[in-house]
XYZ file of C-alpha atoms in Angstrom:
659
model
C 104.229 -26.139 79.840
C 106.713 -25.101 77.090
C 104.185 -26.238 74.433
C 101.468 -24.088 76.067
C 103.749 -21.052 76.077
C 104.683 -21.687 72.466
C 101.031 -21.883 71.393
C 100.272 -18.613 73.229
C 103.218 -16.948 71.502
C 101.978 -18.173 68.104
C 98.435 -16.960 68.853
C 99.754 -13.529 69.850
C 101.876 -13.342 66.684
C 98.812 -14.118 64.557
C 96.651 -11.499 66.260
C 96.154 -8.048 64.736
C 98.194 -6.440 67.492
C 100.958 -8.966 67.091
C 101.002 -8.608 63.328
C 101.104 -4.809 63.478
C 103.859 -4.854 66.074
C 105.870 -7.438 64.171
C 105.210 -5.526 60.959
C 106.614 -2.329 62.434
C 109.643 -4.194 63.750
C 110.111 -5.932 60.408
C 109.803 -2.581 58.611
C 112.538 -1.159 60.810
C 114.760 -4.172 60.160
C 114.124 -3.963 56.418
C 114.932 -0.237 56.339
C 118.157 -0.836 58.277
C 118.985 -3.773 56.026
C 118.347 -1.736 52.872
C 120.523 1.111 54.120
C 123.273 -1.329 55.034
C 122.908 -3.151 51.742
C 123.218 0.128 49.836
C 126.317 0.996 51.868
C 127.729 -2.477 51.344
C 127.072 -2.354 47.588
C 128.673 1.084 47.325
C 131.681 -0.023 49.379
C 132.001 -3.198 47.377
C 131.853 -1.318 44.083
C 134.479 1.208 45.158
C 136.666 -1.523 46.622
C 136.372 -3.652 43.497
C 137.241 -0.709 41.256
C 140.282 0.335 43.293
C 141.576 -3.217 43.626
C 141.115 -3.941 39.931
C 143.076 -0.776 39.108
C 145.811 -1.931 41.473
C 145.850 -5.439 39.979
C 145.969 -3.951 36.474
C 148.965 -1.854 37.505
C 150.772 -4.830 39.062
C 150.060 -7.099 36.088
C 151.296 -4.438 33.653
C 154.510 -3.904 35.666
C 155.200 -7.639 35.771
C 154.433 -8.091 32.073
C 156.622 -5.141 31.062
C 159.524 -6.343 33.205
C 159.326 -9.942 31.981
C 158.997 -8.720 28.397
C 162.198 -6.699 28.858
C 163.948 -9.695 30.397
C 162.858 -12.011 27.572
C 163.870 -9.437 24.941
C 167.216 -8.851 26.673
C 168.014 -12.557 26.813
C 167.045 -13.095 23.191
C 169.027 -10.001 22.158
C 172.120 -11.241 24.022
C 171.829 -14.628 22.327
C 171.382 -12.842 19.003
C 174.614 -10.856 19.494
C 176.482 -14.032 20.384
C 174.951 -15.823 17.380
C 176.470 -13.173 15.069
C 179.948 -14.171 16.334
C 179.454 -17.915 15.803
C 181.287 -19.541 12.878
C 178.832 -21.028 10.424
C 181.281 -23.637 9.078
C 183.795 -25.899 10.796
C 187.307 -24.486 10.865
C 186.201 -20.915 10.334
C 186.688 -18.327 13.062
C 186.962 -19.046 16.769
C 186.225 -22.539 18.070
C 182.537 -22.659 19.271
C 183.480 -24.080 22.680
C 185.999 -21.304 23.194
C 183.515 -18.677 22.063
C 180.805 -19.997 24.399
C 183.264 -20.097 27.303
C 184.374 -16.541 26.525
C 180.751 -15.427 26.914
C 180.334 -17.069 30.294
C 178.868 -13.832 31.626
C 175.618 -14.937 29.992
C 175.387 -17.654 32.639
C 174.001 -14.942 34.900
C 170.904 -15.264 32.731
C 171.147 -18.882 31.543
C 171.930 -22.245 33.116
C 173.785 -23.239 29.983
C 174.496 -22.294 26.372
C 173.898 -24.725 23.499
C 174.983 -24.605 19.846
C 172.911 -26.629 17.326
C 173.851 -27.378 13.736
C 171.356 -27.162 10.869
C 170.124 -30.705 11.578
C 169.429 -30.011 15.264
C 172.474 -31.818 16.759
C 174.197 -30.095 19.701
C 177.746 -29.258 18.545
C 178.943 -27.330 21.592
C 177.730 -26.450 25.084
C 178.909 -24.399 28.026
C 179.364 -25.341 30.753
C 180.051 -28.731 29.244
C 177.829 -31.524 30.552
C 178.332 -35.225 29.856
C 175.827 -36.564 27.328
C 174.758 -33.167 26.066
C 177.091 -32.800 23.063
C 175.830 -34.835 20.104
C 172.235 -34.887 21.392
C 169.771 -34.780 18.466
C 167.023 -32.189 18.981
C 166.005 -31.921 15.340
C 162.618 -33.472 16.021
C 161.820 -31.109 18.898
C 159.053 -28.536 18.351
C 161.206 -25.603 19.429
C 163.955 -26.458 16.924
C 161.440 -27.016 14.126
C 159.887 -23.591 14.889
C 163.230 -21.725 14.734
C 164.271 -23.631 11.634
C 160.950 -23.038 9.876
C 160.320 -19.383 10.817
C 163.994 -18.272 11.243
C 163.211 -16.058 14.204
C 163.870 -16.200 17.964
C 161.667 -18.483 20.038
C 161.017 -19.355 23.678
C 160.176 -23.033 24.071
C 157.411 -24.689 26.028
C 158.553 -25.727 29.543
C 160.109 -29.195 29.847
C 161.971 -31.334 32.375
C 165.714 -31.276 31.757
C 167.052 -34.684 30.854
C 170.262 -34.147 32.831
C 169.233 -31.810 35.676
C 165.699 -33.163 36.137
C 164.556 -29.571 36.722
C 161.780 -27.664 34.894
C 163.502 -25.687 32.140
C 162.879 -23.189 29.338
C 164.979 -22.880 26.190
C 165.608 -19.493 24.539
C 166.594 -20.022 20.871
C 167.871 -17.710 18.101
C 168.601 -18.878 14.527
C 172.049 -18.860 12.893
C 171.671 -17.500 9.332
C 174.269 -17.067 6.609
C 174.553 -14.010 4.393
C 171.900 -15.408 2.054
C 169.482 -15.828 4.972
C 169.682 -19.638 4.920
C 169.335 -21.523 8.210
C 172.646 -22.902 9.487
C 171.756 -23.820 13.055
C 170.626 -22.271 16.303
C 172.023 -20.902 19.545
C 170.108 -21.671 22.714
C 170.145 -20.636 26.347
C 168.690 -22.831 29.088
C 166.735 -21.190 31.936
C 165.969 -23.023 35.178
C 162.366 -22.106 36.003
C 162.656 -22.746 39.738
C 166.207 -21.577 40.468
C 166.922 -19.069 37.701
C 166.571 -15.337 38.122
C 163.914 -14.868 35.455
C 161.065 -14.914 37.973
C 163.009 -13.599 40.957
C 160.921 -10.418 41.282
C 157.689 -12.405 41.385
C 158.865 -14.184 44.541
C 159.093 -10.810 46.314
C 155.650 -9.520 45.269
C 153.195 -9.083 48.150
C 149.479 -8.612 47.425
C 147.969 -8.646 50.881
C 147.782 -11.931 52.757
C 146.523 -14.163 49.986
C 147.259 -12.389 46.675
C 149.858 -13.711 44.259
C 151.051 -13.605 40.658
C 151.417 -16.556 38.292
C 152.878 -17.059 34.816
C 151.518 -19.573 32.315
C 152.072 -20.426 28.690
C 149.328 -19.812 26.169
C 149.361 -23.577 25.538
C 148.133 -24.169 29.100
C 151.098 -24.931 31.410
C 152.133 -23.081 34.580
C 155.737 -21.910 34.588
C 155.605 -19.841 37.780
C 153.418 -20.081 40.887
C 154.191 -19.314 44.566
C 153.421 -22.969 45.248
C 156.343 -24.609 43.443
C 154.575 -27.953 43.297
C 152.235 -26.420 40.698
C 155.009 -25.595 38.224
C 154.402 -27.357 34.867
C 150.897 -28.325 36.058
C 148.133 -27.905 33.434
C 145.782 -24.928 33.718
C 142.126 -25.459 34.739
C 139.550 -26.184 32.060
C 137.774 -23.363 30.221
C 134.604 -23.846 32.280
C 136.512 -23.699 35.585
C 138.208 -20.366 34.756
C 136.561 -18.479 31.838
C 138.747 -15.358 32.201
C 141.944 -17.412 32.046
C 140.614 -19.188 28.959
C 140.126 -15.787 27.266
C 143.619 -14.695 28.329
C 145.054 -17.775 26.629
C 143.498 -16.468 23.403
C 145.202 -13.076 23.793
C 142.733 -11.118 25.926
C 144.065 -8.583 28.437
C 141.961 -7.108 31.204
C 140.462 -7.492 34.661
C 137.694 -9.776 35.898
C 136.257 -11.562 38.908
C 136.235 -15.343 38.903
C 137.788 -18.539 40.249
C 141.558 -18.727 40.588
C 143.709 -21.751 39.732
C 142.723 -23.412 43.027
C 139.003 -22.615 42.594
C 139.014 -19.759 45.140
C 136.946 -16.719 44.066
C 139.334 -13.831 43.299
C 139.763 -10.525 41.520
C 142.088 -11.037 38.563
C 144.127 -9.127 36.025
C 145.782 -10.617 32.927
C 148.502 -9.262 30.639
C 150.387 -10.834 27.745
C 154.157 -11.341 27.379
C 154.136 -11.451 23.599
C 157.832 -12.341 22.858
C 157.450 -15.595 24.819
C 153.697 -16.207 24.315
C 153.170 -16.162 28.098
C 150.340 -14.878 30.259
C 150.730 -12.919 33.507
C 147.906 -13.490 35.973
C 147.606 -11.499 39.218
C 145.056 -12.773 41.761
C 143.579 -11.199 44.887
C 141.056 -13.231 46.985
C 137.583 -11.684 47.156
C 137.461 -12.459 50.866
C 140.538 -10.313 51.435
C 139.055 -7.386 49.465
C 135.883 -7.126 51.549
C 137.230 -8.187 54.966
C 137.832 -4.571 56.203
C 134.141 -3.752 55.703
C 132.573 -6.824 57.296
C 133.348 -5.907 60.898
C 131.954 -2.374 60.461
C 128.692 -3.557 58.898
C 128.305 -6.304 61.515
C 128.476 -3.725 64.312
C 125.995 -1.468 62.518
C 123.562 -4.383 62.119
C 123.730 -5.237 65.806
C 123.128 -1.591 66.718
C 120.066 -1.387 64.446
C 118.581 -4.559 65.954
C 119.138 -3.291 69.509
C 117.294 -0.062 68.697
C 114.382 -2.066 67.221
C 114.169 -4.242 70.363
C 114.138 -1.182 72.661
C 111.320 0.429 70.632
C 109.055 -2.650 70.787
C 107.470 -1.882 74.239
C 106.601 1.683 73.226
C 105.059 0.558 69.941
C 103.110 -2.191 71.761
C 101.514 0.271 74.208
C 100.499 2.640 71.376
C 98.937 -0.221 69.450
C 96.948 -1.367 72.517
C 95.399 2.094 72.824
C 94.490 2.110 69.145
C 92.918 -1.378 69.202
C 90.667 -1.113 72.298
C 87.502 -0.399 70.197
C 88.187 -3.537 68.215
C 88.236 -5.626 71.393
C 84.782 -4.326 72.269
C 83.571 -5.101 68.750
C 84.930 -8.624 69.114
C 82.752 -9.221 72.184
C 79.571 -8.039 70.464
C 80.270 -10.188 67.383
C 80.529 -13.206 69.686
C 77.155 -12.393 71.227
C 75.726 -11.968 67.723
C 76.920 -15.390 66.732
C 75.417 -17.014 69.840
C 72.039 -15.396 69.143
C 72.253 -13.106 72.173
C 72.096 -10.074 69.875
C 70.359 -9.192 66.631
C 72.794 -6.403 65.771
C 75.937 -4.688 67.101
C 75.907 -1.254 68.761
C 79.169 0.639 69.095
C 79.953 4.134 70.323
C 83.379 5.061 69.024
C 84.934 8.157 67.554
C 86.764 6.013 65.035
C 84.774 6.172 61.792
C 86.374 2.944 60.555
C 84.995 1.005 63.572
C 81.531 2.493 63.045
C 81.573 1.446 59.386
C 82.570 -2.081 60.365
C 79.639 -2.258 62.817
C 77.171 -1.039 60.183
C 78.547 -3.539 57.668
C 78.123 -6.371 60.177
C 74.506 -5.421 60.766
C 73.788 -5.399 57.021
C 75.573 -8.687 56.623
C 73.487 -10.329 59.355
C 70.254 -9.266 57.691
C 71.363 -10.428 54.265
C 72.690 -13.691 55.679
C 69.269 -14.651 56.995
C 67.666 -14.024 53.623
C 70.427 -15.829 51.723
C 70.228 -18.852 53.997
C 66.527 -19.303 53.299
C 67.055 -18.921 49.537
C 69.963 -21.349 49.564
C 67.923 -24.072 51.235
C 65.237 -23.784 48.568
C 67.718 -23.867 45.725
C 69.634 -26.774 47.219
C 66.511 -28.924 47.410
C 65.657 -28.088 43.778
C 69.189 -28.829 42.568
C 69.386 -32.140 44.429
C 66.210 -33.317 42.699
C 67.520 -32.397 39.214
C 70.947 -33.956 39.666
C 69.674 -37.191 41.177
C 67.397 -37.947 38.188
C 69.751 -36.881 35.399
C 70.933 -39.753 33.102
C 74.206 -37.868 32.530
C 77.036 -38.070 35.051
C 77.082 -34.857 37.100
C 78.961 -33.573 40.133
C 79.060 -30.505 42.377
C 82.089 -29.062 44.192
C 82.559 -26.556 46.945
C 84.371 -23.230 46.275
C 87.709 -24.971 46.950
C 87.063 -27.502 44.164
C 86.389 -30.545 46.384
C 83.576 -32.836 45.185
C 80.610 -32.672 47.574
C 77.995 -34.394 45.404
C 78.001 -37.005 42.608
C 74.744 -38.279 41.072
C 73.853 -41.906 40.537
C 74.824 -41.852 36.832
C 78.364 -40.670 37.647
C 78.833 -43.286 40.377
C 77.740 -46.017 37.951
C 80.026 -44.662 35.215
C 83.047 -44.598 37.550
C 82.081 -47.915 39.134
C 82.345 -46.412 42.609
C 80.031 -46.523 45.578
C 82.133 -44.393 47.929
C 80.969 -41.045 49.190
C 81.834 -38.219 46.799
C 83.669 -36.548 49.664
C 86.431 -39.204 49.463
C 88.443 -36.797 47.317
C 91.645 -38.867 47.255
C 89.900 -41.962 45.863
C 88.404 -39.983 42.973
C 91.840 -38.546 42.152
C 93.389 -42.033 42.318
C 91.428 -43.013 39.197
C 93.172 -40.373 37.028
C 95.721 -41.758 34.573
C 99.257 -40.965 35.744
C 100.190 -39.289 32.427
C 97.155 -36.967 32.598
C 96.970 -36.223 36.336
C 99.328 -33.205 36.533
C 97.810 -31.466 33.483
C 94.252 -32.045 34.779
C 95.022 -30.679 38.247
C 96.843 -27.651 36.791
C 93.887 -26.826 34.515
C 91.420 -27.354 37.390
C 93.378 -24.944 39.608
C 93.522 -22.425 36.750
C 89.745 -22.644 36.302
C 89.257 -22.027 40.016
C 91.490 -18.956 39.951
C 90.316 -17.434 36.670
C 86.654 -18.470 36.583
C 87.141 -20.033 33.127
C 85.159 -23.205 32.367
C 86.974 -26.499 32.876
C 86.787 -28.552 29.667
C 89.106 -31.493 29.091
C 89.236 -35.036 27.787
C 91.366 -37.492 29.767
C 91.829 -41.140 30.709
C 90.257 -42.519 33.875
C 90.317 -45.937 35.548
C 87.046 -47.390 36.805
C 87.070 -49.113 40.165
C 87.373 -52.468 38.329
C 90.459 -51.293 36.407
C 88.755 -50.599 33.078
C 90.306 -47.611 31.295
C 87.809 -45.005 30.057
C 88.113 -41.797 28.075
C 86.002 -39.098 29.766
C 85.046 -35.578 28.751
C 84.407 -33.265 31.704
C 82.855 -29.823 31.379
C 82.541 -27.846 34.637
C 81.363 -24.270 35.147
C 81.417 -22.154 38.265
C 78.186 -21.201 40.019
C 77.754 -17.668 41.351
C 75.066 -16.313 43.640
C 75.053 -12.543 43.919
C 78.539 -12.526 42.359
C 79.788 -14.903 45.058
C 81.329 -18.250 44.109
C 79.570 -21.173 45.764
C 81.183 -23.971 43.742
C 81.317 -25.729 40.379
C 78.806 -27.925 38.538
C 80.194 -30.445 36.064
C 78.970 -32.882 33.411
C 80.867 -36.120 32.652
C 80.555 -37.990 29.318
C 81.983 -41.385 28.352
C 83.800 -40.844 25.005
C 85.860 -44.048 25.038
C 84.426 -45.435 21.779
C 84.772 -42.097 19.993
C 88.449 -41.767 21.037
C 89.282 -45.312 19.949
C 87.756 -44.712 16.513
C 89.532 -41.359 16.191
C 92.900 -42.871 17.179
C 92.475 -45.660 14.630
C 91.628 -43.182 11.856
C 94.628 -41.015 12.730
C 96.959 -44.034 12.807
C 95.704 -45.291 9.444
C 96.106 -41.816 7.913
C 99.817 -41.660 8.792
C 100.978 -45.298 8.522
C 101.716 -47.743 5.734
C 99.300 -50.712 5.949
C 101.867 -53.200 4.597
C 104.808 -52.555 6.934
C 103.193 -50.628 9.791
C 105.779 -47.879 9.273
C 104.968 -44.197 8.823
C 103.780 -43.222 5.371
C 104.963 -40.165 3.453
C 102.360 -37.893 5.085
C 103.178 -38.977 8.642
C 106.917 -38.814 8.008
C 106.849 -35.328 6.478
C 104.852 -34.039 9.452
C 107.551 -35.289 11.840
C 110.271 -33.872 9.595
C 108.481 -30.486 9.708
C 108.482 -30.674 13.515
C 112.226 -31.519 13.552
C 112.985 -28.567 11.231
C 110.960 -26.249 13.490
C 112.905 -27.480 16.536
C 116.169 -26.905 14.627
C 115.196 -23.312 13.792
C 114.002 -22.573 17.315
C 116.655 -24.232 19.488
C 119.197 -25.702 17.009
C 118.192 -29.228 18.018
C 120.105 -31.386 15.518
C 118.465 -34.128 13.443
C 119.676 -36.376 10.633
C 117.801 -37.840 7.666
C 118.472 -41.153 5.909
C 116.881 -41.876 2.512
C 117.331 -45.183 0.692
C 115.653 -47.581 -1.640
C 116.316 -51.257 -2.208
C 118.954 -52.187 -4.787
C 117.937 -55.109 -7.069
C 114.372 -55.144 -5.753
C 112.698 -55.154 -9.179
C 113.645 -58.788 -10.006
C 111.882 -59.920 -6.824
C 108.599 -58.346 -7.983
C 109.070 -59.430 -11.596
C 109.945 -63.082 -10.902
C 108.233 -63.733 -7.585
C 105.268 -61.433 -7.843
C 104.082 -58.693 -5.512
C 103.486 -61.152 -2.681
C 107.209 -62.013 -2.603
C 108.053 -58.315 -2.883
C 105.735 -57.494 0.012
C 107.451 -60.169 2.105
C 110.835 -58.606 1.434
C 109.481 -55.114 2.251
C 108.125 -56.321 5.590
C 111.438 -57.989 6.443
C 113.344 -54.832 5.573
C 110.980 -52.831 7.802
C 111.565 -55.254 10.695
C 115.357 -55.105 10.179
C 115.376 -51.297 10.131
C 113.243 -51.114 13.286
C 115.674 -53.485 14.961
C 118.631 -51.167 14.307
C 117.282 -47.634 14.928
C 116.581 -46.097 18.323
C 113.167 -45.986 19.975
C 113.050 -42.204 19.435
C 113.722 -42.465 15.671
C 110.986 -42.335 12.994
C 111.008 -44.900 10.154
C 108.802 -44.494 7.083
C 108.029 -46.264 3.852
C 107.738 -43.428 1.358
C 106.225 -45.639 -1.344
C 107.325 -48.646 -3.365
C 110.763 -49.686 -2.135
C 111.707 -46.185 -0.874
C 112.345 -45.774 2.857
C 113.303 -42.856 5.123
C 114.593 -42.607 8.679
C 114.515 -39.421 10.799
C 117.113 -39.431 13.599
C 116.373 -36.697 16.185
C 119.286 -35.353 18.290
C 121.815 -37.020 15.986
C 124.915 -35.636 14.232
C 126.252 -36.731 10.862
C 128.891 -39.135 12.250
C 126.367 -40.978 14.384
C 123.926 -40.989 11.458
C 126.557 -42.604 9.217
C 127.176 -45.318 11.815
C 123.444 -46.055 11.997
C 123.249 -46.064 8.191
C 126.115 -48.576 7.999
C 124.325 -50.749 10.561
C 121.136 -50.592 8.462
C 123.079 -51.507 5.362
C 124.613 -54.514 7.092
C 121.294 -55.658 8.594
C 119.441 -55.529 5.257
C 122.294 -57.197 3.391
C 121.697 -60.291 5.510
C 118.023 -60.620 4.475
C 116.802 -62.930 1.734
C 113.635 -64.444 0.263
C 113.413 -67.714 -1.677
C 111.193 -68.371 -4.679
C 111.219 -71.642 -6.631
C 114.592 -72.599 -5.193
C 116.200 -69.257 -6.014
C 117.408 -66.902 -3.273
C 116.928 -63.156 -3.694
C 118.787 -60.482 -1.725
C 118.737 -56.701 -1.706
C 121.165 -53.990 -0.606
C 120.789 -50.344 0.373
C 122.043 -47.162 -1.280
C 121.744 -44.718 1.621
C 121.858 -40.943 1.418
C 122.679 -39.174 4.707
C 122.191 -35.513 5.555
C 121.583 -33.308 8.585
C 119.554 -30.148 9.112
C 121.549 -27.056 8.058
C 121.098 -23.371 9.015
C 120.034 -22.437 5.485
C 117.255 -25.033 5.164
C 114.020 -23.201 4.337
C 111.710 -26.215 4.085
C 111.790 -29.993 4.287
C 112.004 -30.358 0.506
C 115.538 -28.958 0.591
C 116.517 -31.529 3.224
C 114.823 -34.404 1.343
C 116.384 -33.277 -1.926
C 119.862 -33.247 -0.387
C 119.444 -36.751 1.048
C 117.915 -38.007 -2.223
C 120.886 -36.682 -4.206
C 123.252 -38.472 -1.838
C 121.268 -41.712 -2.319
C 121.581 -41.414 -6.119
C 125.315 -40.796 -5.676
C 125.529 -44.035 -3.668
C 123.842 -45.881 -6.546
C 126.190 -44.261 -9.029
C 129.177 -45.549 -7.043
C 127.943 -49.107 -7.473
C 125.118 -49.452 -4.906
C 125.351 -50.934 -1.385
C 126.973 -47.737 -0.061
C 126.441 -44.816 2.327
C 127.012 -41.250 1.036
C 126.710 -38.048 3.081
C 125.503 -34.705 1.739
């Protein structure tokens, strides 16, 4: 019973009345959806703009405040540094002076005095193990010593406290400007007051601010477990990657945890830090979702209430069509010779007149078609050339005796799947695409392809099919099938011989240069890299002179086999002439090309030929180059590789040189 009701519902939906009614309802839904979408887009745009302005303001406030705090701390250390004695025994004792400035501990966890070598001479408050510690190798000390200006270090874990720390450093300079040491202040990232304001910032329910170094380490985050964690990769957060390079601005993208957010970034230049303020996208749009959900429900309810009214109006409009339907049924059963309608709707009257004309023309066309079909069947059956006929949808409905014998099949031509099964797998998709194009466009189908006979024999066929029209109406396609297997085999052999060296079976100069042209075109179009190796055989002439060309040919064939054993399947190896060889390495950079060249050099070095008890060996002088943006033609590339090969010979042979 449910299946019967479902089928009735589907039939009603496919009827003209059902389609019109559903079309009106769908139109209403689309209009409501478009209006809501426009409202949503406008609201989203305004909300995004206002929130980005707010985030920009917050990020700027935080950056300005932290910049002031960093400057203030460095300035305070600078004032204290001016009071420090530069030599032992001069002025106030450093420990006493540091203790006298204990008020700085409001800003710092501890104060450290370094000598010119980076050894801690004094600290306050004094901690066991700190005095005498050598920090001369540390990056922060090397920076202050080298540039003689204040510096804020990268975050690190304190060796004594075990807490994440920062070190503010100012240089100690004598009157001549020479470096005498440094004064540092330690800041506890988690417990110090440097980031105290950030802990009180509230940006809705899920917004927050974070501080990171330009080198890629977090130094403040509401989740303390993230402190000192590395920042996400460039691909995971593109805006943050730009901020690390100095960019300031607003964007929309993933936050540190991958959540989609609105973001604003500002720089804290004195410390080389980045302020990032994040506001979840979900939080930005949440106030609007409830409103638009209610509006959508209201629009759908109105559409549902209007359906009965629209259905009744459609029934009134379609009553003449129902009467026409009955008369068409009688016409089909032979109970009528024409339809007769009395309706004020001109469209219905025109349909009735068209049906009457169609019925008359159909009778005439049917008689003509039978005559033509008999004539065509006689021609096709006796033709010595393979021929077939399809219906308008492209399915084979007739194949003559010559085609069945050619394909080695006795099945009915209507077994469409079995005919398609004979197509070669590499050609099938292209053939079907071209066949569908010919059906749509009316263009002739002309293609050569491989086809398997029923006994498994592989043939090359040429098929030429044209559409057949009667009174401008497509009734199908007629095709001719030729066996061109012998012609293709001869053509393939001629093409292979034209581009290959008969001695080694490698590409010759002509075939190689054509592939190099294709690689250069791919490089210009899509920057697909390729590398070129050129080499000849060192000490090959004695082999020809003493052993004759037969011995030389043997060595050339062995070299060709060795090279083929090293290169990749996708690479192209050629014998340019004499003992000159070339290798084209598609999708290969210069480092990989050098490794392959070294492998070739090693493989060939192990080859030898023996003549009259004497062993002959050869080595390679390989020139390596890659395609460059300025290459205008392949001669420039070949010339560059050739020059590198000559340079390898000049260095003593048996070498690889890049150009």
